[in-house]
Coordinates of C-alpha atoms and ligand atoms in Angstrom, one line a residue:
M1 CA 22.9 -20.1 5.6
S2 CA 19.6 -19.6 3.8
S3 CA 19.2 -20.7 0.2
T4 CA 19.5 -17.0 -0.9
S5 CA 22.9 -16.5 0.8
D6 CA 24.2 -19.8 -0.9
A7 CA 23.7 -18.2 -4.3
P8 CA 26.8 -17.0 -6.1
T9 CA 25.6 -13.4 -6.3
K10 CA 23.8 -11.8 -3.5
K11 CA 20.1 -11.3 -4.2
K12 CA 18.3 -8.3 -3.0
A13 CA 16.8 -8.6 0.4
M14 CA 13.1 -9.7 0.3
A15 CA 10.4 -7.9 2.3
I16 CA 7.7 -10.1 3.9
I17 CA 4.6 -8.1 5.0
T18 CA 2.6 -10.2 7.5
I19 CA -1.1 -9.3 7.6
G20 CA -3.9 -11.2 9.4
M21 CA -6.9 -10.9 11.6
A22 CA -6.5 -10.4 15.3
G23 CA -5.4 -13.6 17.0
A24 CA -4.5 -15.4 13.8
G25 CA -1.0 -15.6 15.2
K26 CA 1.0 -12.9 13.3
S27 CA 3.4 -12.1 16.1
T28 CA 4.0 -15.8 16.9
F29 CA 4.6 -16.4 13.2
V30 CA 7.1 -13.5 12.9
Q31 CA 8.8 -14.8 16.0
R32 CA 9.0 -18.3 14.4
I33 CA 10.4 -17.1 11.1
N34 CA 12.8 -14.8 12.9
S35 CA 14.2 -17.6 14.9
Y36 CA 14.3 -19.9 11.8
L37 CA 16.4 -17.3 10.0
H38 CA 18.7 -16.9 13.0
S39 CA 19.2 -20.6 13.0
K40 CA 20.2 -20.4 9.3
D41 CA 22.7 -17.6 10.2
S42 CA 20.6 -15.1 8.2
P43 CA 19.1 -12.8 10.8
P44 CA 16.4 -10.7 9.3
Y45 CA 15.6 -7.0 9.7
V46 CA 12.4 -6.7 11.6
L47 CA 9.9 -3.8 11.7
N48 CA 7.0 -3.6 14.1
L49 CA 4.2 -1.4 12.8
D50 CA 1.7 -2.2 15.6
P51 CA 1.7 0.8 17.9
A52 CA -0.7 -0.8 20.3
V53 CA 1.0 -4.1 20.9
A54 CA 1.7 -4.6 24.6
F55 CA 4.2 -7.5 24.2
L56 CA 6.3 -8.5 21.3
P57 CA 7.8 -12.0 21.3
F58 CA 10.7 -10.9 19.2
E59 CA 13.1 -7.9 19.1
A60 CA 12.3 -5.4 16.3
N61 CA 15.1 -3.4 14.6
I62 CA 12.6 -0.6 14.1
D63 CA 9.6 -0.3 16.4
I64 CA 6.8 2.2 15.7
R65 CA 6.4 2.4 19.5
D66 CA 9.8 4.2 19.7
T67 CA 8.6 7.0 17.5
V68 CA 4.9 7.3 18.4
N69 CA 3.4 6.9 21.8
Y70 CA 0.0 5.5 21.0
K71 CA -1.6 6.2 24.4
E72 CA -0.4 9.8 24.2
V73 CA -1.8 10.1 20.7
M74 CA -5.2 8.9 22.0
K75 CA -5.1 11.4 24.8
Q76 CA -3.9 14.3 22.8
Y77 CA -6.3 13.9 19.9
N78 CA -9.1 12.6 22.0
L79 CA -9.4 9.3 20.1
G80 CA -10.5 5.7 20.8
P81 CA -8.2 2.7 20.2
N82 CA -8.8 2.4 16.4
G83 CA -8.4 6.2 15.8
G84 CA -5.3 6.1 18.0
I85 CA -3.7 3.3 15.9
L86 CA -4.6 5.0 12.6
T87 CA -3.2 8.4 13.8
A88 CA -0.1 6.8 15.2
L89 CA 0.4 5.0 11.8
N90 CA -0.2 8.3 9.9
L91 CA 2.4 10.1 12.1
F92 CA 4.9 7.2 11.5
T93 CA 4.3 7.3 7.8
T94 CA 5.6 10.9 7.6
K95 CA 9.0 9.5 8.7
F96 CA 8.9 6.4 6.5
D97 CA 11.6 7.7 4.1
Q98 CA 13.9 7.5 7.1
V99 CA 12.8 4.0 7.8
L100 CA 13.4 3.0 4.1
S101 CA 16.9 4.5 4.1
L102 CA 17.8 2.6 7.3
V103 CA 16.5 -0.6 5.6
E104 CA 18.3 0.1 2.4
K105 CA 21.6 0.7 4.3
R106 CA 21.3 -2.9 5.6
S107 CA 19.8 -4.5 2.5
D108 CA 23.2 -5.7 1.2
S109 CA 23.9 -7.7 4.4
I110 CA 20.5 -9.2 5.0
D111 CA 18.3 -11.6 3.1
Y112 CA 14.9 -10.7 4.6
V113 CA 13.0 -7.7 6.0
I114 CA 9.9 -8.7 8.0
L115 CA 7.0 -6.3 8.8
D116 CA 4.5 -7.1 11.5
T117 CA 1.3 -5.1 11.2
P118 CA -1.5 -4.1 13.6
G119 CA -4.1 -6.8 14.6
Q120 CA -6.9 -4.5 13.5
I121 CA -6.3 -5.6 9.9
E122 CA -8.5 -3.0 8.2
I123 CA -6.6 -0.1 9.8
F124 CA -3.5 -1.2 8.0
T125 CA -4.9 -2.5 4.8
W126 CA -7.5 0.2 4.1
S127 CA -5.7 3.3 5.5
A128 CA -3.8 5.7 3.3
S129 CA -0.7 5.2 5.5
G130 CA -1.0 1.4 5.2
A131 CA -1.0 1.8 1.4
I132 CA 1.8 4.3 1.4
I133 CA 4.0 2.0 3.6
T134 CA 3.2 -1.1 1.4
D135 CA 3.9 0.8 -1.9
A136 CA 7.1 2.4 -0.5
V137 CA 8.5 -1.0 0.6
A138 CA 7.4 -2.7 -2.6
S139 CA 9.0 -0.1 -4.8
S140 CA 12.4 -0.5 -3.2
L141 CA 12.5 -4.2 -2.4
P142 CA 11.0 -7.4 -3.8
T143 CA 8.0 -7.9 -1.6
V144 CA 5.5 -10.6 -0.7
V145 CA 2.4 -10.5 1.5
A146 CA 2.0 -13.3 4.0
Y147 CA -1.6 -13.5 4.9
I148 CA -1.9 -15.4 8.2
I149 CA -5.1 -17.5 8.8
D150 CA -6.2 -19.1 12.0
T151 CA -6.8 -22.6 10.5
P152 CA -8.9 -24.1 13.3
R153 CA -11.3 -21.1 13.1
A154 CA -11.4 -21.2 9.3
S155 CA -12.7 -24.8 9.4
A156 CA -16.2 -23.1 9.7
P157 CA -17.1 -22.4 6.1
A158 CA -18.3 -18.8 6.8
T159 CA -15.1 -17.9 8.6
F160 CA -13.1 -19.5 5.7
M161 CA -15.0 -17.5 3.2
S162 CA -14.7 -14.2 5.1
N163 CA -10.9 -14.8 5.3
M164 CA -10.7 -15.5 1.6
L165 CA -12.7 -12.4 0.7
Y166 CA -10.4 -10.3 2.9
A167 CA -7.3 -11.9 1.3
C168 CA -8.8 -11.3 -2.1
S169 CA -9.4 -7.6 -1.4
I170 CA -5.8 -7.2 -0.2
L171 CA -4.4 -9.1 -3.2
Y172 CA -6.2 -6.8 -5.6
K173 CA -5.4 -3.7 -3.6
T174 CA -1.7 -4.3 -3.3
K175 CA -1.2 -6.5 -6.5
L176 CA 1.7 -8.0 -4.7
P177 CA 2.7 -11.7 -4.7
F178 CA 0.6 -13.3 -2.0
I179 CA 1.0 -16.4 0.2
L180 CA -1.9 -17.8 2.3
V181 CA -0.3 -19.0 5.5
F182 CA -2.6 -21.5 7.2
N183 CA -1.3 -21.2 10.8
K184 CA -1.9 -23.4 13.8
T185 CA -1.7 -26.7 11.9
D186 CA -0.6 -28.4 15.1
V187 CA -4.3 -28.0 16.2
Q188 CA -6.0 -28.5 12.8
P189 CA -4.3 -29.6 9.6
H190 CA -5.1 -27.4 6.6
D191 CA -6.0 -30.1 4.1
F192 CA -9.7 -29.2 4.2
A193 CA -8.8 -25.6 3.2
L194 CA -6.7 -26.8 0.2
E195 CA -9.6 -29.0 -0.9
W196 CA -12.1 -26.2 -0.6
M197 CA -9.8 -24.0 -2.7
H198 CA -9.3 -26.6 -5.4
D199 CA -12.8 -28.0 -5.5
F200 CA -15.7 -25.5 -5.0
E201 CA -18.2 -28.4 -4.9
A202 CA -16.4 -29.7 -1.8
F203 CA -16.8 -26.3 -0.2
Q204 CA -20.5 -26.2 -1.2
E205 CA -21.0 -29.6 0.3
A206 CA -19.3 -28.5 3.6
L207 CA -21.5 -25.4 3.6
A208 CA -24.7 -27.5 3.1
T209 CA -23.9 -29.8 6.0
H210 CA -22.6 -27.1 8.4
G211 CA -25.1 -26.1 11.1
G212 CA -27.1 -22.8 10.7
T213 CA -27.2 -22.8 7.0
R214 CA -31.0 -23.3 6.6
D215 CA -33.8 -21.1 7.9
A216 CA -36.9 -22.2 9.8
E217 CA -38.6 -23.4 6.6
G218 CA -35.6 -25.5 5.6
E219 CA -34.5 -23.1 2.9
P220 CA -30.9 -22.1 2.5
T221 CA -30.2 -18.8 4.4
Y222 CA -29.2 -15.7 2.6
M223 CA -25.6 -16.1 3.9
N224 CA -25.6 -19.7 2.7
S225 CA -26.7 -18.7 -0.9
L226 CA -24.2 -15.8 -0.9
M227 CA -21.3 -18.0 0.1
N228 CA -22.3 -20.6 -2.5
S229 CA -22.1 -18.0 -5.2
M230 CA -18.9 -16.5 -3.8
S231 CA -17.2 -19.9 -3.9
L232 CA -17.7 -19.9 -7.7
V233 CA -16.3 -16.4 -8.1
L234 CA -13.3 -17.0 -5.9
D235 CA -12.2 -20.0 -8.0
E236 CA -10.4 -17.6 -10.4
F237 CA -8.8 -15.8 -7.4
Y238 CA -7.3 -19.0 -5.9
K239 CA -5.2 -19.5 -9.0
H240 CA -3.1 -16.5 -8.1
L241 CA -2.3 -17.7 -4.7
K242 CA 0.3 -19.9 -3.0
A243 CA -0.9 -21.7 0.1
V244 CA 1.2 -23.2 2.9
G245 CA 0.3 -24.8 6.2
V246 CA 2.5 -23.9 9.2
S247 CA 2.6 -24.2 12.9
S248 CA 4.2 -21.2 14.5
V249 CA 4.4 -23.2 17.7
T250 CA 6.2 -26.3 16.5
G251 CA 7.9 -24.8 13.4
D252 CA 6.3 -27.2 11.0
G253 CA 6.0 -25.9 7.4
I254 CA 8.4 -23.0 7.9
K255 CA 10.8 -24.3 5.3
E256 CA 7.9 -24.7 2.8
F257 CA 6.9 -21.1 3.6
F258 CA 10.4 -19.9 2.6
D259 CA 10.2 -21.9 -0.6
A260 CA 7.0 -20.0 -1.4
V261 CA 8.7 -16.7 -0.5
E262 CA 11.5 -17.5 -3.0
A263 CA 9.0 -18.4 -5.7
S264 CA 7.3 -15.1 -5.0
R265 CA 10.5 -13.2 -5.6
E266 CA 10.4 -14.4 -9.2
E267 CA 6.7 -13.4 -9.4
Y268 CA 7.6 -10.0 -8.1
E269 CA 10.2 -9.5 -10.7
T270 CA 8.3 -11.0 -13.7
Q271 CA 4.9 -9.5 -12.9
Y272 CA 4.8 -6.8 -10.3
V273 CA 7.8 -4.8 -11.5
P274 CA 6.7 -4.8 -15.2
D275 CA 3.1 -3.9 -14.0
L276 CA 4.6 -1.0 -12.0
E277 CA 6.6 0.2 -14.9
R278 CA 3.6 -0.2 -17.3
A279 CA 1.5 1.9 -14.9
R280 CA 4.2 4.6 -14.7
A281 CA 4.6 4.6 -18.5
T282 CA 0.8 4.8 -18.9
R283 CA 0.6 7.8 -16.5
E284 CA 3.5 9.5 -18.4
K285 CA 1.8 8.9 -21.8
A286 CA -1.6 10.2 -20.5
L287 CA 0.2 13.3 -19.3
Q288 CA 2.0 13.8 -22.7
D289 CA -1.2 13.1 -24.6
A290 CA -3.1 15.7 -22.5
K291 CA -0.4 18.3 -23.2
A292 CA -0.4 17.5 -26.9
D293 CA -4.2 17.6 -27.1
S294 CA -4.4 21.0 -25.4
M295 CA -1.7 22.4 -27.6
D296 CA -3.5 21.1 -30.7
R297 CA -6.8 22.6 -29.6
M298 CA -5.1 26.0 -28.9
M299 CA -3.6 26.0 -32.4
K300 CA -6.9 25.1 -34.0
D301 CA -8.7 27.9 -32.1
L302 CA -6.0 30.3 -33.3
E303 CA -6.5 29.2 -36.9
V304 CA -10.3 29.7 -36.7
D305 CA -9.8 33.1 -35.1
R306 CA -7.4 34.1 -37.9
A307 CA -9.8 32.9 -40.6
Q308 CA -12.5 35.0 -39.1
H309 CA -10.4 38.2 -38.7
P310 CA -8.0 38.1 -41.7
E311 CA -7.0 41.8 -41.3
A312 CA -6.1 41.5 -37.7
A313 CA -4.3 38.2 -38.4
A314 CA -2.2 39.9 -41.2
Q315 CA -0.9 42.4 -38.6
D316 CA -0.5 39.9 -35.9
R317 CA 2.8 38.5 -37.1
W318 CA 6.2 38.3 -35.5
D319 CA 8.3 41.3 -36.5
P320 CA 12.0 40.5 -36.3
E321 CA 12.9 44.2 -36.6
E322 CA 10.9 45.1 -33.6
E323 CA 12.7 42.4 -31.7
N324 CA 16.1 43.7 -32.7
E325 CA 15.2 47.3 -32.0
E326 CA 14.1 46.6 -28.5
G327 CA 16.7 43.9 -27.8
E328 CA 14.2 41.5 -26.4
D329 CA 15.5 38.3 -27.8
E330 CA 16.9 36.9 -24.5
D331 CA 15.0 33.9 -23.1
V332 CA 12.8 34.7 -20.2
D333 CA 13.0 32.0 -17.6
V334 CA 9.8 31.9 -15.7
N335 CA 9.6 29.7 -12.6
I336 CA 6.5 27.8 -11.9
I337 CA 5.5 28.6 -8.3
D338 CA 4.0 26.1 -6.0
R339 CA 1.4 28.3 -4.2
S340 CA 1.2 26.0 -1.3
E341 CA 4.9 26.5 -0.5
E342 CA 5.9 29.9 -1.7
R343 CA 4.4 33.4 -1.7
W344 CA 2.9 34.4 -5.0
P345 CA 2.3 37.9 -6.4
G346 CA -0.9 39.4 -5.1
E347 CA -1.4 36.8 -2.3
Y348 CA -0.4 38.9 0.6
I349 CA -3.1 40.6 2.6
D350 CA -2.6 40.3 6.3
V351 CA -6.0 40.4 7.8
T352 CA -4.6 40.5 11.3
R353 CA -3.1 43.9 10.5
A354 CA -6.3 45.4 9.0
Q355 CA -7.3 48.5 10.9
R356 CA -10.7 50.0 11.4
H357 CA -11.2 53.7 11.2
G358 CA -14.4 54.5 12.9
D359 CA -17.3 53.8 10.5
E360 CA -15.1 53.9 7.4
G361 CA -14.9 50.1 7.2
I362 CA -11.6 48.3 6.8
H363 CA -8.3 50.0 5.8
W364 CA -6.0 47.5 4.3
P365 CA -2.3 48.0 5.0
R366 CA 0.0 48.3 2.0
P367 CA 1.3 44.9 1.0
G368 CA 4.9 44.0 1.8
Ligands
LIG1 N1 -1.6 -23.9 18.8 C1 -1.1 -22.9 18.2 N2 -1.3 -21.6 18.7 C2 -0.8 -20.5 18.1 C3 0.0 -20.7 16.9 N3 0.4 -19.4 16.5 C4 -0.2 -18.6 17.4 N4 -0.8 -19.2 18.4 C5 -1.6 -18.7 19.5 O1 -2.6 -17.8 19.0 C6 -2.7 -16.7 19.9 C7 -2.6 -15.4 19.1 O2 -1.3 -15.3 18.7 P1 -0.6 -13.9 18.3 O3 0.7 -14.2 17.8 O4 -0.7 -13.0 19.5 O5 -1.6 -13.4 17.3 P2 -1.6 -12.0 16.5 O6 -2.2 -12.3 15.2 O7 -0.3 -11.3 16.5 O8 -2.6 -11.2 17.4 P3 -2.9 -9.6 17.4 O9 -1.7 -9.0 18.1 O10 -4.2 -9.5 18.2 O11 -3.0 -9.2 16.0 C8 -1.7 -16.9 21.0 O12 -2.3 -17.5 22.1 C9 -0.7 -17.8 20.4 O13 0.0 -18.6 21.4 C10 0.2 -22.0 16.4 O14 0.9 -22.2 15.4 N5 -0.4 -23.0 17.1

C-alpha cells in the first residue's frame, strides 16, 4: 500500500495534474506512475484530457474522447488542430461538474487522481477551459502540478530557460504546489539542471560556453543577454519549487516523486487553501464595502437635498396613519430577475410577427 493508505485515517485523494511540452513524456510518465500505484495496491483514478491523442499507454477512467469527437469538432466548426483541441476542451468543460461528481464518489476509496493534459501545452494552460478545470479540481481536492521536462533537451541553456519560464508562468497562474519533473534521466541525469537552479553563475557560465551565444562581432547575442538577466530573476522563483529526476522508462525516481507529492499536500493545505479563503473573503468584503459605500452616498445626497429644500423635506416624512388607513404595511417581496434567463416586463416585442400595412410602416402586435 502507498504511504497514504498506511496512515491511520484516510487522507483525501490527491490530484496530480501533469503538464508539459509535446514529447516531454507526459503520457509515458502517467503510465509509469499508474503502474507504480497499481504495484502498491493503490490504483489511481485517471483522466485523459487530450482529445487528440491517438494512443494512450494506460487505461483512463474518464477519457475526453468518449465525450467529444475531436475530428468531428474540427469538421463541424471548420477548425484546424489547435482550434479543434480548444473547442473540444470547451465542450468538455461544460460537463465538468459531472466529472467532478464521479471523482468525488470515488475519492474515499482512492489515494490519487491523475490528469493527463494535451501536448499543446498552451491550449490547456492559457485557455479559459484549462483554468476552469484546474480551479475546479483544486477547489475540491488537494492538487499538485507535475511539470514534465525533457531533460536531455533541457541541457541546452536556451531550452532550459524557456522551460523554466513556462513553468514559472504556470506556477503564478495556478498558484498551486508545483513539482518540476526532470524526465528521461536514463538518457541524461538531471544534476546539471539542479546546479543551474541553485547557482545562477553556473548557468551563466554554461550559457557563455554554449555555441551560438555570440554574434559575428563576438558580442553576446540579444538572446544570450536576455537569458543572463532572466537567470537572476528566476532565482526567486526556484525557491518555490520542488525538483525531482525520473525515468518514465526505467521507473527511477518515481518514489521520490511521490515523496514530493506528499510534501505538496501539506503545502496545498497550509498555503493554497488559506490563500483561496483569503481571496474569497477579500471578494466578499469588497462587495460589502461597495454596498455600504453606495448606501452612504445615497444617504448623504438625501441630506443635502433636504437641507436645500426644507419645506419639501418637512412634508416628505413617513406618515404612520396613512399606512394604517391604506393597510399597506405588508412586506412586498420583490424578486430580482436575471434577464438572461427570464422574461422581464417590457421585454417582449416579437419582430418576426411585425406586420407591414402598405406604406404605413410597422404595426407592432400587442405584447403577450
Ligand atoms: N529514454 C526515455 N524516453 C522516454 C521517457 N519518457 C518518455 N520517453 C519517450 O519520449 C517520447 C515522447 O513520450 P510521450 O509520453 O508520448 O510524450 P508526451 O509528452 O505525452 O507527448 P505528447 O502526446 O506529444 O504531448 C516517446 O518516444 C517516449 O518513449 C524516459 O523516461 N526515457
